PDB file of N, CA, C and O in Angstrom:
ATOM      1  N   UNK Q   1      32.557 -39.805 -61.059  1.00  0.00           N
ATOM      2  CA  UNK Q   1      32.019 -40.429 -62.240  1.00  0.00           C
ATOM      3  C   UNK Q   1      30.842 -41.344 -61.926  1.00  0.00           C
ATOM      4  O   UNK Q   1      29.930 -41.451 -62.711  1.00  0.00           O
ATOM      5  N   UNK Q   2      30.886 -42.002 -60.783  1.00  0.00           N
ATOM      6  CA  UNK Q   2      29.813 -42.924 -60.442  1.00  0.00           C
ATOM      7  C   UNK Q   2      28.486 -42.203 -60.242  1.00  0.00           C
ATOM      8  O   UNK Q   2      27.432 -42.757 -60.507  1.00  0.00           O
ATOM      9  N   UNK Q   3      28.526 -40.953 -59.752  1.00  0.00           N
ATOM     10  CA  UNK Q   3      27.310 -40.194 -59.510  1.00  0.00           C
ATOM     11  C   UNK Q   3      26.558 -39.881 -60.798  1.00  0.00           C
ATOM     12  O   UNK Q   3      25.342 -39.766 -60.797  1.00  0.00           O
ATOM     13  N   UNK Q   4      27.254 -39.747 -61.897  1.00  0.00           N
ATOM     14  CA  UNK Q   4      26.610 -39.410 -63.165  1.00  0.00           C
ATOM     15  C   UNK Q   4      25.845 -40.600 -63.738  1.00  0.00           C
ATOM     16  O   UNK Q   4      24.902 -40.425 -64.501  1.00  0.00           O
ATOM     17  N   UNK Q   5      26.218 -41.812 -63.353  1.00  0.00           N
ATOM     18  CA  UNK Q   5      25.558 -43.001 -63.871  1.00  0.00           C
ATOM     19  C   UNK Q   5      24.323 -43.379 -63.068  1.00  0.00           C
ATOM     20  O   UNK Q   5      23.496 -44.142 -63.534  1.00  0.00           O
ATOM     21  N   UNK Q   6      24.184 -42.841 -61.866  1.00  0.00           N
ATOM     22  CA  UNK Q   6      23.043 -43.161 -61.018  1.00  0.00           C
ATOM     23  C   UNK Q   6      21.868 -42.255 -61.371  1.00  0.00           C
ATOM     24  O   UNK Q   6      22.044 -41.066 -61.611  1.00  0.00           O
ATOM     25  N   UNK Q   7      20.642 -42.808 -61.398  1.00  0.00           N
ATOM     26  CA  UNK Q   7      19.483 -41.956 -61.648  1.00  0.00           C
ATOM     27  C   UNK Q   7      19.244 -41.017 -60.462  1.00  0.00           C
ATOM     28  O   UNK Q   7      19.622 -41.311 -59.326  1.00  0.00           O
ATOM     29  N   UNK Q   8      18.612 -39.893 -60.738  1.00  0.00           N
ATOM     30  CA  UNK Q   8      18.323 -38.918 -59.687  1.00  0.00           C
ATOM     31  C   UNK Q   8      17.346 -39.510 -58.684  1.00  0.00           C
ATOM     32  O   UNK Q   8      16.386 -40.173 -59.058  1.00  0.00           O
ATOM     33  N   UNK Q   9      17.597 -39.283 -57.422  1.00  0.00           N
ATOM     34  CA  UNK Q   9      16.738 -39.785 -56.367  1.00  0.00           C
ATOM     35  C   UNK Q   9      15.560 -38.840 -56.189  1.00  0.00           C
ATOM     36  O   UNK Q   9      15.730 -37.667 -55.920  1.00  0.00           O
ATOM     37  N   UNK Q  10      14.345 -39.326 -56.366  1.00  0.00           N
ATOM     38  CA  UNK Q  10      13.137 -38.525 -56.207  1.00  0.00           C
ATOM     39  C   UNK Q  10      12.570 -38.794 -54.833  1.00  0.00           C
ATOM     40  O   UNK Q  10      12.317 -39.935 -54.464  1.00  0.00           O
ATOM     41  N   UNK Q  11      12.333 -37.732 -54.045  1.00  0.00           N
ATOM     42  CA  UNK Q  11      11.976 -37.890 -52.644  1.00  0.00           C
ATOM     43  C   UNK Q  11      10.498 -37.675 -52.348  1.00  0.00           C
ATOM     44  O   UNK Q  11      10.027 -38.012 -51.286  1.00  0.00           O
ATOM     45  N   UNK Q  12       9.748 -37.099 -53.268  1.00  0.00           N
ATOM     46  CA  UNK Q  12       8.354 -36.761 -52.983  1.00  0.00           C
ATOM     47  C   UNK Q  12       7.470 -37.995 -53.047  1.00  0.00           C
ATOM     48  O   UNK Q  12       7.679 -38.901 -53.855  1.00  0.00           O
ATOM     49  N   UNK Q  13       6.455 -38.020 -52.201  1.00  0.00           N
ATOM     50  CA  UNK Q  13       5.507 -39.130 -52.182  1.00  0.00           C
ATOM     51  C   UNK Q  13       4.475 -38.955 -53.293  1.00  0.00           C
ATOM     52  O   UNK Q  13       4.393 -37.903 -53.934  1.00  0.00           O
ATOM     53  N   UNK Q  14       3.668 -39.990 -53.494  1.00  0.00           N
ATOM     54  CA  UNK Q  14       2.621 -39.909 -54.505  1.00  0.00           C
ATOM     55  C   UNK Q  14       1.580 -38.864 -54.104  1.00  0.00           C
ATOM     56  O   UNK Q  14       1.029 -38.177 -54.951  1.00  0.00           O
ATOM     57  N   UNK Q  15       1.331 -38.712 -52.816  1.00  0.00           N
ATOM     58  CA  UNK Q  15       0.403 -37.684 -52.341  1.00  0.00           C
ATOM     59  C   UNK Q  15       0.873 -36.278 -52.684  1.00  0.00           C
ATOM     60  O   UNK Q  15       0.082 -35.418 -53.086  1.00  0.00           O
ATOM     61  N   UNK Q  16       2.164 -36.036 -52.537  1.00  0.00           N
ATOM     62  CA  UNK Q  16       2.720 -34.731 -52.910  1.00  0.00           C
ATOM     63  C   UNK Q  16       2.606 -34.510 -54.414  1.00  0.00           C
ATOM     64  O   UNK Q  16       2.369 -33.391 -54.871  1.00  0.00           O
ATOM     65  N   UNK Q  17       2.740 -35.583 -55.171  1.00  0.00           N
ATOM     66  CA  UNK Q  17       2.602 -35.493 -56.623  1.00  0.00           C
ATOM     67  C   UNK Q  17       1.176 -35.140 -57.001  1.00  0.00           C
ATOM     68  O   UNK Q  17       0.943 -34.283 -57.865  1.00  0.00           O
ATOM     69  N   UNK Q  18       0.208 -35.784 -56.360  1.00  0.00           N
ATOM     70  CA  UNK Q  18      -1.207 -35.496 -56.636  1.00  0.00           C
ATOM     71  C   UNK Q  18      -1.513 -34.039 -56.303  1.00  0.00           C
ATOM     72  O   UNK Q  18      -2.195 -33.345 -57.063  1.00  0.00           O
ATOM     73  N   UNK Q  19      -0.994 -33.567 -55.191  1.00  0.00           N
ATOM     74  CA  UNK Q  19      -1.196 -32.175 -54.792  1.00  0.00           C
ATOM     75  C   UNK Q  19      -0.642 -31.215 -55.849  1.00  0.00           C
ATOM     76  O   UNK Q  19      -1.305 -30.249 -56.229  1.00  0.00           O
ATOM     77  N   UNK Q  20       0.557 -31.492 -56.343  1.00  0.00           N
ATOM     78  CA  UNK Q  20       1.168 -30.637 -57.364  1.00  0.00           C
ATOM     79  C   UNK Q  20       0.368 -30.673 -58.659  1.00  0.00           C
ATOM     80  O   UNK Q  20       0.180 -29.646 -59.314  1.00  0.00           O
ATOM     81  N   UNK Q  21      -0.131 -31.845 -59.034  1.00  0.00           N
ATOM     82  CA  UNK Q  21      -0.928 -31.969 -60.261  1.00  0.00           C
ATOM     83  C   UNK Q  21      -2.245 -31.218 -60.124  1.00  0.00           C
ATOM     84  O   UNK Q  21      -2.671 -30.518 -61.050  1.00  0.00           O
ATOM     85  N   UNK Q  22      -2.889 -31.327 -58.975  1.00  0.00           N
ATOM     86  CA  UNK Q  22      -4.155 -30.614 -58.773  1.00  0.00           C
ATOM     87  C   UNK Q  22      -3.945 -29.101 -58.792  1.00  0.00           C
ATOM     88  O   UNK Q  22      -4.767 -28.364 -59.341  1.00  0.00           O
ATOM     89  N   UNK Q  23      -2.848 -28.621 -58.212  1.00  0.00           N
ATOM     90  CA  UNK Q  23      -2.537 -27.192 -58.286  1.00  0.00           C
ATOM     91  C   UNK Q  23      -2.294 -26.778 -59.728  1.00  0.00           C
ATOM     92  O   UNK Q  23      -2.674 -25.680 -60.139  1.00  0.00           O
ATOM     93  N   UNK Q  24      -1.683 -27.635 -60.503  1.00  0.00           N
ATOM     94  CA  UNK Q  24      -1.433 -27.281 -61.909  1.00  0.00           C
ATOM     95  C   UNK Q  24      -2.733 -27.254 -62.699  1.00  0.00           C
ATOM     96  O   UNK Q  24      -2.875 -26.459 -63.629  1.00  0.00           O
ATOM     97  N   UNK Q  25      -3.698 -28.100 -62.354  1.00  0.00           N
ATOM     98  CA  UNK Q  25      -5.017 -28.046 -62.998  1.00  0.00           C
ATOM     99  C   UNK Q  25      -5.696 -26.718 -62.684  1.00  0.00           C
ATOM    100  O   UNK Q  25      -6.384 -26.156 -63.521  1.00  0.00           O
ATOM    101  N   UNK Q  26      -5.505 -26.231 -61.470  1.00  0.00           N
ATOM    102  CA  UNK Q  26      -6.082 -24.966 -61.061  1.00  0.00           C
ATOM    103  C   UNK Q  26      -5.377 -23.795 -61.741  1.00  0.00           C
ATOM    104  O   UNK Q  26      -5.973 -22.756 -61.995  1.00  0.00           O
ATOM    105  N   UNK Q  27      -4.100 -23.970 -62.046  1.00  0.00           N
ATOM    106  CA  UNK Q  27      -3.355 -22.968 -62.803  1.00  0.00           C
ATOM    107  C   UNK Q  27      -2.612 -21.945 -61.973  1.00  0.00           C
ATOM    108  O   UNK Q  27      -2.157 -20.940 -62.496  1.00  0.00           O
ATOM    109  N   UNK Q  28      -2.476 -22.197 -60.685  1.00  0.00           N
ATOM    110  CA  UNK Q  28      -1.785 -21.249 -59.815  1.00  0.00           C
ATOM    111  C   UNK Q  28      -0.625 -21.973 -59.151  1.00  0.00           C
ATOM    112  O   UNK Q  28      -0.817 -22.919 -58.406  1.00  0.00           O
ATOM    113  N   UNK Q  29       0.588 -21.535 -59.450  1.00  0.00           N
ATOM    114  CA  UNK Q  29       1.782 -22.128 -58.858  1.00  0.00           C
ATOM    115  C   UNK Q  29       2.835 -21.056 -58.649  1.00  0.00           C
ATOM    116  O   UNK Q  29       3.036 -20.202 -59.502  1.00  0.00           O
ATOM    117  N   UNK Q  30       3.514 -21.108 -57.531  1.00  0.00           N
ATOM    118  CA  UNK Q  30       4.659 -20.234 -57.302  1.00  0.00           C
ATOM    119  C   UNK Q  30       5.857 -20.811 -58.051  1.00  0.00           C
ATOM    120  O   UNK Q  30       5.990 -22.020 -58.198  1.00  0.00           O
ATOM    121  N   UNK Q  31       6.720 -19.929 -58.493  1.00  0.00           N
ATOM    122  CA  UNK Q  31       7.913 -20.389 -59.213  1.00  0.00           C
ATOM    123  C   UNK Q  31       8.781 -21.260 -58.312  1.00  0.00           C
ATOM    124  O   UNK Q  31       9.324 -22.270 -58.741  1.00  0.00           O
ATOM    125  N   UNK Q  32       8.896 -20.895 -57.051  1.00  0.00           N
ATOM    126  CA  UNK Q  32       9.732 -21.673 -56.130  1.00  0.00           C
ATOM    127  C   UNK Q  32       9.156 -23.074 -55.920  1.00  0.00           C
ATOM    128  O   UNK Q  32       9.909 -24.051 -55.847  1.00  0.00           O
ATOM    129  N   UNK Q  33       7.831 -23.175 -55.822  1.00  0.00           N
ATOM    130  CA  UNK Q  33       7.196 -24.488 -55.676  1.00  0.00           C
ATOM    131  C   UNK Q  33       7.394 -25.331 -56.931  1.00  0.00           C
ATOM    132  O   UNK Q  33       7.626 -26.529 -56.856  1.00  0.00           O
ATOM    133  N   UNK Q  34       7.289 -24.690 -58.085  1.00  0.00           N
ATOM    134  CA  UNK Q  34       7.498 -25.396 -59.344  1.00  0.00           C
ATOM    135  C   UNK Q  34       8.918 -25.956 -59.423  1.00  0.00           C
ATOM    136  O   UNK Q  34       9.119 -27.113 -59.794  1.00  0.00           O
ATOM    137  N   UNK Q  35       9.891 -25.148 -59.063  1.00  0.00           N
ATOM    138  CA  UNK Q  35      11.278 -25.591 -59.116  1.00  0.00           C
ATOM    139  C   UNK Q  35      11.543 -26.721 -58.121  1.00  0.00           C
ATOM    140  O   UNK Q  35      12.265 -27.668 -58.424  1.00  0.00           O
ATOM    141  N   UNK Q  36      10.936 -26.624 -56.939  1.00  0.00           N
ATOM    142  CA  UNK Q  36      11.086 -27.685 -55.944  1.00  0.00           C
ATOM    143  C   UNK Q  36      10.451 -28.977 -56.450  1.00  0.00           C
ATOM    144  O   UNK Q  36      11.028 -30.059 -56.324  1.00  0.00           O
ATOM    145  N   UNK Q  37       9.272 -28.864 -57.059  1.00  0.00           N
ATOM    146  CA  UNK Q  37       8.599 -30.038 -57.602  1.00  0.00           C
ATOM    147  C   UNK Q  37       9.399 -30.673 -58.728  1.00  0.00           C
ATOM    148  O   UNK Q  37       9.471 -31.894 -58.837  1.00  0.00           O
ATOM    149  N   UNK Q  38      10.005 -29.861 -59.567  1.00  0.00           N
ATOM    150  CA  UNK Q  38      10.788 -30.380 -60.694  1.00  0.00           C
ATOM    151  C   UNK Q  38      11.968 -31.211 -60.201  1.00  0.00           C
ATOM    152  O   UNK Q  38      12.381 -32.150 -60.879  1.00  0.00           O
ATOM    153  N   UNK Q  39      12.478 -30.894 -59.038  1.00  0.00           N
ATOM    154  CA  UNK Q  39      13.609 -31.639 -58.490  1.00  0.00           C
ATOM    155  C   UNK Q  39      13.184 -32.881 -57.729  1.00  0.00           C
ATOM    156  O   UNK Q  39      13.919 -33.862 -57.683  1.00  0.00           O
ATOM    157  N   UNK Q  40      11.988 -32.852 -57.131  1.00  0.00           N
ATOM    158  CA  UNK Q  40      11.613 -33.930 -56.217  1.00  0.00           C
ATOM    159  C   UNK Q  40      10.590 -34.917 -56.760  1.00  0.00           C
ATOM    160  O   UNK Q  40      10.555 -36.048 -56.331  1.00  0.00           O
ATOM    161  N   UNK Q  41       9.743 -34.497 -57.679  1.00  0.00           N
ATOM    162  CA  UNK Q  41       8.667 -35.375 -58.128  1.00  0.00           C
ATOM    163  C   UNK Q  41       9.153 -36.431 -59.109  1.00  0.00           C
ATOM    164  O   UNK Q  41      10.000 -36.165 -59.956  1.00  0.00           O
ATOM    165  N   UNK Q  42       8.575 -37.596 -58.996  1.00  0.00           N
ATOM    166  CA  UNK Q  42       8.866 -38.699 -59.900  1.00  0.00           C
ATOM    167  C   UNK Q  42       8.025 -38.505 -61.166  1.00  0.00           C
ATOM    168  O   UNK Q  42       6.797 -38.410 -61.070  1.00  0.00           O
ATOM    169  N   UNK Q  43       8.636 -38.458 -62.332  1.00  0.00           N
ATOM    170  CA  UNK Q  43       7.879 -38.220 -63.567  1.00  0.00           C
ATOM    171  C   UNK Q  43       6.793 -39.265 -63.830  1.00  0.00           C
ATOM    172  O   UNK Q  43       5.734 -38.936 -64.355  1.00  0.00           O
ATOM    173  N   UNK Q  44       7.032 -40.493 -63.448  1.00  0.00           N
ATOM    174  CA  UNK Q  44       6.015 -41.535 -63.636  1.00  0.00           C
ATOM    175  C   UNK Q  44       4.803 -41.238 -62.766  1.00  0.00           C
ATOM    176  O   UNK Q  44       3.652 -41.372 -63.209  1.00  0.00           O
ATOM    177  N   UNK Q  45       5.029 -40.802 -61.538  1.00  0.00           N
ATOM    178  CA  UNK Q  45       3.928 -40.442 -60.649  1.00  0.00           C
ATOM    179  C   UNK Q  45       3.148 -39.250 -61.204  1.00  0.00           C
ATOM    180  O   UNK Q  45       1.920 -39.207 -61.090  1.00  0.00           O
ATOM    181  N   UNK Q  46       3.858 -38.288 -61.798  1.00  0.00           N
ATOM    182  CA  UNK Q  46       3.197 -37.114 -62.370  1.00  0.00           C
ATOM    183  C   UNK Q  46       2.274 -37.531 -63.513  1.00  0.00           C
ATOM    184  O   UNK Q  46       1.128 -37.071 -63.606  1.00  0.00           O
ATOM    185  N   UNK Q  47       2.736 -38.428 -64.364  1.00  0.00           N
ATOM    186  CA  UNK Q  47       1.922 -38.893 -65.490  1.00  0.00           C
ATOM    187  C   UNK Q  47       0.696 -39.643 -64.994  1.00  0.00           C
ATOM    188  O   UNK Q  47      -0.429 -39.397 -65.452  1.00  0.00           O
ATOM    189  N   UNK Q  48       0.884 -40.540 -64.050  1.00  0.00           N
ATOM    190  CA  UNK Q  48      -0.239 -41.320 -63.511  1.00  0.00           C
ATOM    191  C   UNK Q  48      -1.246 -40.405 -62.824  1.00  0.00           C
ATOM    192  O   UNK Q  48      -2.456 -40.513 -63.049  1.00  0.00           O
ATOM    193  N   UNK Q  49      -0.762 -39.492 -61.985  1.00  0.00           N
ATOM    194  CA  UNK Q  49      -1.668 -38.573 -61.282  1.00  0.00           C
ATOM    195  C   UNK Q  49      -2.387 -37.658 -62.267  1.00  0.00           C
ATOM    196  O   UNK Q  49      -3.576 -37.357 -62.087  1.00  0.00           O
ATOM    197  N   UNK Q  50      -1.704 -37.225 -63.315  1.00  0.00           N
ATOM    198  CA  UNK Q  50      -2.332 -36.375 -64.328  1.00  0.00           C
ATOM    199  C   UNK Q  50      -3.440 -37.091 -65.073  1.00  0.00           C
ATOM    200  O   UNK Q  50      -4.504 -36.527 -65.325  1.00  0.00           O
ATOM    201  N   UNK Q  51      -3.206 -38.341 -65.433  1.00  0.00           N
ATOM    202  CA  UNK Q  51      -4.231 -39.118 -66.136  1.00  0.00           C
ATOM    203  C   UNK Q  51      -5.439 -39.355 -65.237  1.00  0.00           C
ATOM    204  O   UNK Q  51      -6.587 -39.195 -65.663  1.00  0.00           O
ATOM    205  N   UNK Q  52      -5.193 -39.712 -63.988  1.00  0.00           N
ATOM    206  CA  UNK Q  52      -6.296 -39.942 -63.047  1.00  0.00           C
ATOM    207  C   UNK Q  52      -7.088 -38.655 -62.831  1.00  0.00           C
ATOM    208  O   UNK Q  52      -8.330 -38.664 -62.850  1.00  0.00           O
ATOM    209  N   UNK Q  53      -6.402 -37.538 -62.639  1.00  0.00           N
ATOM    210  CA  UNK Q  53      -7.088 -36.261 -62.420  1.00  0.00           C
ATOM    211  C   UNK Q  53      -7.887 -35.849 -63.658  1.00  0.00           C
ATOM    212  O   UNK Q  53      -9.002 -35.337 -63.534  1.00  0.00           O
ATOM    213  N   UNK Q  54      -7.346 -36.090 -64.842  1.00  0.00           N
ATOM    214  CA  UNK Q  54      -8.060 -35.747 -66.073  1.00  0.00           C
ATOM    215  C   UNK Q  54      -9.321 -36.591 -66.229  1.00  0.00           C
ATOM    216  O   UNK Q  54     -10.379 -36.078 -66.622  1.00  0.00           O
ATOM    217  N   UNK Q  55      -9.236 -37.875 -65.920  1.00  0.00           N
ATOM    218  CA  UNK Q  55     -10.407 -38.755 -66.008  1.00  0.00           C
ATOM    219  C   UNK Q  55     -11.483 -38.308 -65.029  1.00  0.00           C
ATOM    220  O   UNK Q  55     -12.669 -38.239 -65.381  1.00  0.00           O
ATOM    221  N   UNK Q  56     -11.082 -37.985 -63.810  1.00  0.00           N
ATOM    222  CA  UNK Q  56     -12.051 -37.525 -62.810  1.00  0.00           C
ATOM    223  C   UNK Q  56     -12.687 -36.205 -63.245  1.00  0.00           C
ATOM    224  O   UNK Q  56     -13.895 -36.003 -63.104  1.00  0.00           O
ATOM    225  N   UNK Q  57     -11.882 -35.297 -63.791  1.00  0.00           N
ATOM    226  CA  UNK Q  57     -12.380 -34.004 -64.250  1.00  0.00           C
ATOM    227  C   UNK Q  57     -13.404 -34.177 -65.374  1.00  0.00           C
ATOM    228  O   UNK Q  57     -14.486 -33.589 -65.340  1.00  0.00           O
ATOM    229  N   UNK Q  58     -13.082 -34.991 -66.356  1.00  0.00           N
ATOM    230  CA  UNK Q  58     -13.998 -35.217 -67.483  1.00  0.00           C
ATOM    231  C   UNK Q  58     -15.269 -35.913 -67.007  1.00  0.00           C
ATOM    232  O   UNK Q  58     -16.378 -35.550 -67.422  1.00  0.00           O
ATOM    233  N   UNK Q  59     -15.149 -36.901 -66.136  1.00  0.00           N
ATOM    234  CA  UNK Q  59     -16.325 -37.599 -65.612  1.00  0.00           C
ATOM    235  C   UNK Q  59     -17.228 -36.639 -64.837  1.00  0.00           C
ATOM    236  O   UNK Q  59     -18.458 -36.705 -64.960  1.00  0.00           O
ATOM    237  N   UNK Q  60     -16.625 -35.750 -64.059  1.00  0.00           N
ATOM    238  CA  UNK Q  60     -17.410 -34.769 -63.311  1.00  0.00           C
ATOM    239  C   UNK Q  60     -18.148 -33.830 -64.249  1.00  0.00           C
ATOM    240  O   UNK Q  60     -19.343 -33.543 -64.044  1.00  0.00           O
ATOM    241  N   UNK Q  61     -17.477 -33.361 -65.282  1.00  0.00           N
ATOM    242  CA  UNK Q  61     -18.140 -32.499 -66.267  1.00  0.00           C
ATOM    243  C   UNK Q  61     -19.286 -33.218 -66.965  1.00  0.00           C
ATOM    244  O   UNK Q  61     -20.360 -32.641 -67.174  1.00  0.00           O
ATOM    245  N   UNK Q  62     -19.077 -34.474 -67.322  1.00  0.00           N
ATOM    246  CA  UNK Q  62     -20.145 -35.243 -67.970  1.00  0.00           C
ATOM    247  C   UNK Q  62     -21.353 -35.417 -67.046  1.00  0.00           C
ATOM    248  O   UNK Q  62     -22.501 -35.297 -67.494  1.00  0.00           O
ATOM    249  N   UNK Q  63     -21.101 -35.695 -65.777  1.00  0.00           N
ATOM    250  CA  UNK Q  63     -22.210 -35.821 -64.826  1.00  0.00           C
ATOM    251  C   UNK Q  63     -22.966 -34.513 -64.667  1.00  0.00           C
ATOM    252  O   UNK Q  63     -24.207 -34.513 -64.608  1.00  0.00           O
ATOM    253  N   UNK Q  64     -22.268 -33.410 -64.605  1.00  0.00           N
ATOM    254  CA  UNK Q  64     -22.924 -32.104 -64.484  1.00  0.00           C
ATOM    255  C   UNK Q  64     -23.766 -31.811 -65.723  1.00  0.00           C
ATOM    256  O   UNK Q  64     -24.922 -31.398 -65.609  1.00  0.00           O
ATOM    257  N   UNK Q  65     -23.201 -32.040 -66.893  1.00  0.00           N
ATOM    258  CA  UNK Q  65     -23.944 -31.777 -68.138  1.00  0.00           C
ATOM    259  C   UNK Q  65     -25.158 -32.673 -68.243  1.00  0.00           C
ATOM    260  O   UNK Q  65     -26.256 -32.204 -68.597  1.00  0.00           O
ATOM    261  N   UNK Q  66     -25.028 -33.943 -67.921  1.00  0.00           N
ATOM    262  CA  UNK Q  66     -26.167 -34.862 -67.998  1.00  0.00           C
ATOM    263  C   UNK Q  66     -27.270 -34.453 -67.026  1.00  0.00           C
ATOM    264  O   UNK Q  66     -28.445 -34.558 -67.357  1.00  0.00           O
ATOM    265  N   UNK Q  67     -26.887 -34.015 -65.837  1.00  0.00           N
ATOM    266  CA  UNK Q  67     -27.918 -33.627 -64.866  1.00  0.00           C
ATOM    267  C   UNK Q  67     -28.612 -32.332 -65.276  1.00  0.00           C
ATOM    268  O   UNK Q  67     -29.803 -32.180 -65.038  1.00  0.00           O
ATOM    269  N   UNK Q  68     -27.906 -31.425 -65.892  1.00  0.00           N
ATOM    270  CA  UNK Q  68     -28.507 -30.154 -66.333  1.00  0.00           C
ATOM    271  C   UNK Q  68     -29.396 -30.390 -67.542  1.00  0.00           C
ATOM    272  O   UNK Q  68     -30.507 -29.849 -67.618  1.00  0.00           O
ATOM    273  N   UNK Q  69     -28.954 -31.208 -68.482  1.00  0.00           N
ATOM    274  CA  UNK Q  69     -29.715 -31.458 -69.700  1.00  0.00           C
ATOM    275  C   UNK Q  69     -30.966 -32.298 -69.402  1.00  0.00           C
ATOM    276  O   UNK Q  69     -31.993 -32.133 -70.045  1.00  0.00           O
ATOM    277  N   UNK Q  70     -30.900 -33.157 -68.414  1.00  0.00           N
ATOM    278  CA  UNK Q  70     -32.015 -34.033 -68.089  1.00  0.00           C
ATOM    279  C   UNK Q  70     -33.211 -33.270 -67.515  1.00  0.00           C
ATOM    280  O   UNK Q  70     -34.343 -33.733 -67.585  1.00  0.00           O
ATOM    281  N   UNK Q  71     -32.999 -32.096 -66.985  1.00  0.00           N
ATOM    282  CA  UNK Q  71     -34.079 -31.343 -66.350  1.00  0.00           C
ATOM    283  C   UNK Q  71     -34.874 -30.557 -67.331  1.00  0.00           C
ATOM    284  O   UNK Q  71     -34.629 -30.096 -68.303  1.00  0.00           O
TER     285      UNK Q  71
END
């Protein structure tokens, strides 16, 4: 009974979370890797890494568009 009251222990580091998020942005993931990530990744880390990656992606696109339009 005590095990059901304890939160699940997440073992993956923030670096592993960033790696998984970047692979998901690329859109290529093995089912086995996805299942392993679902068990090990901390959901808070996934949200933070996703927001950071999205901001970097949008900023990069804006810089590319501005440099192309400026010419």
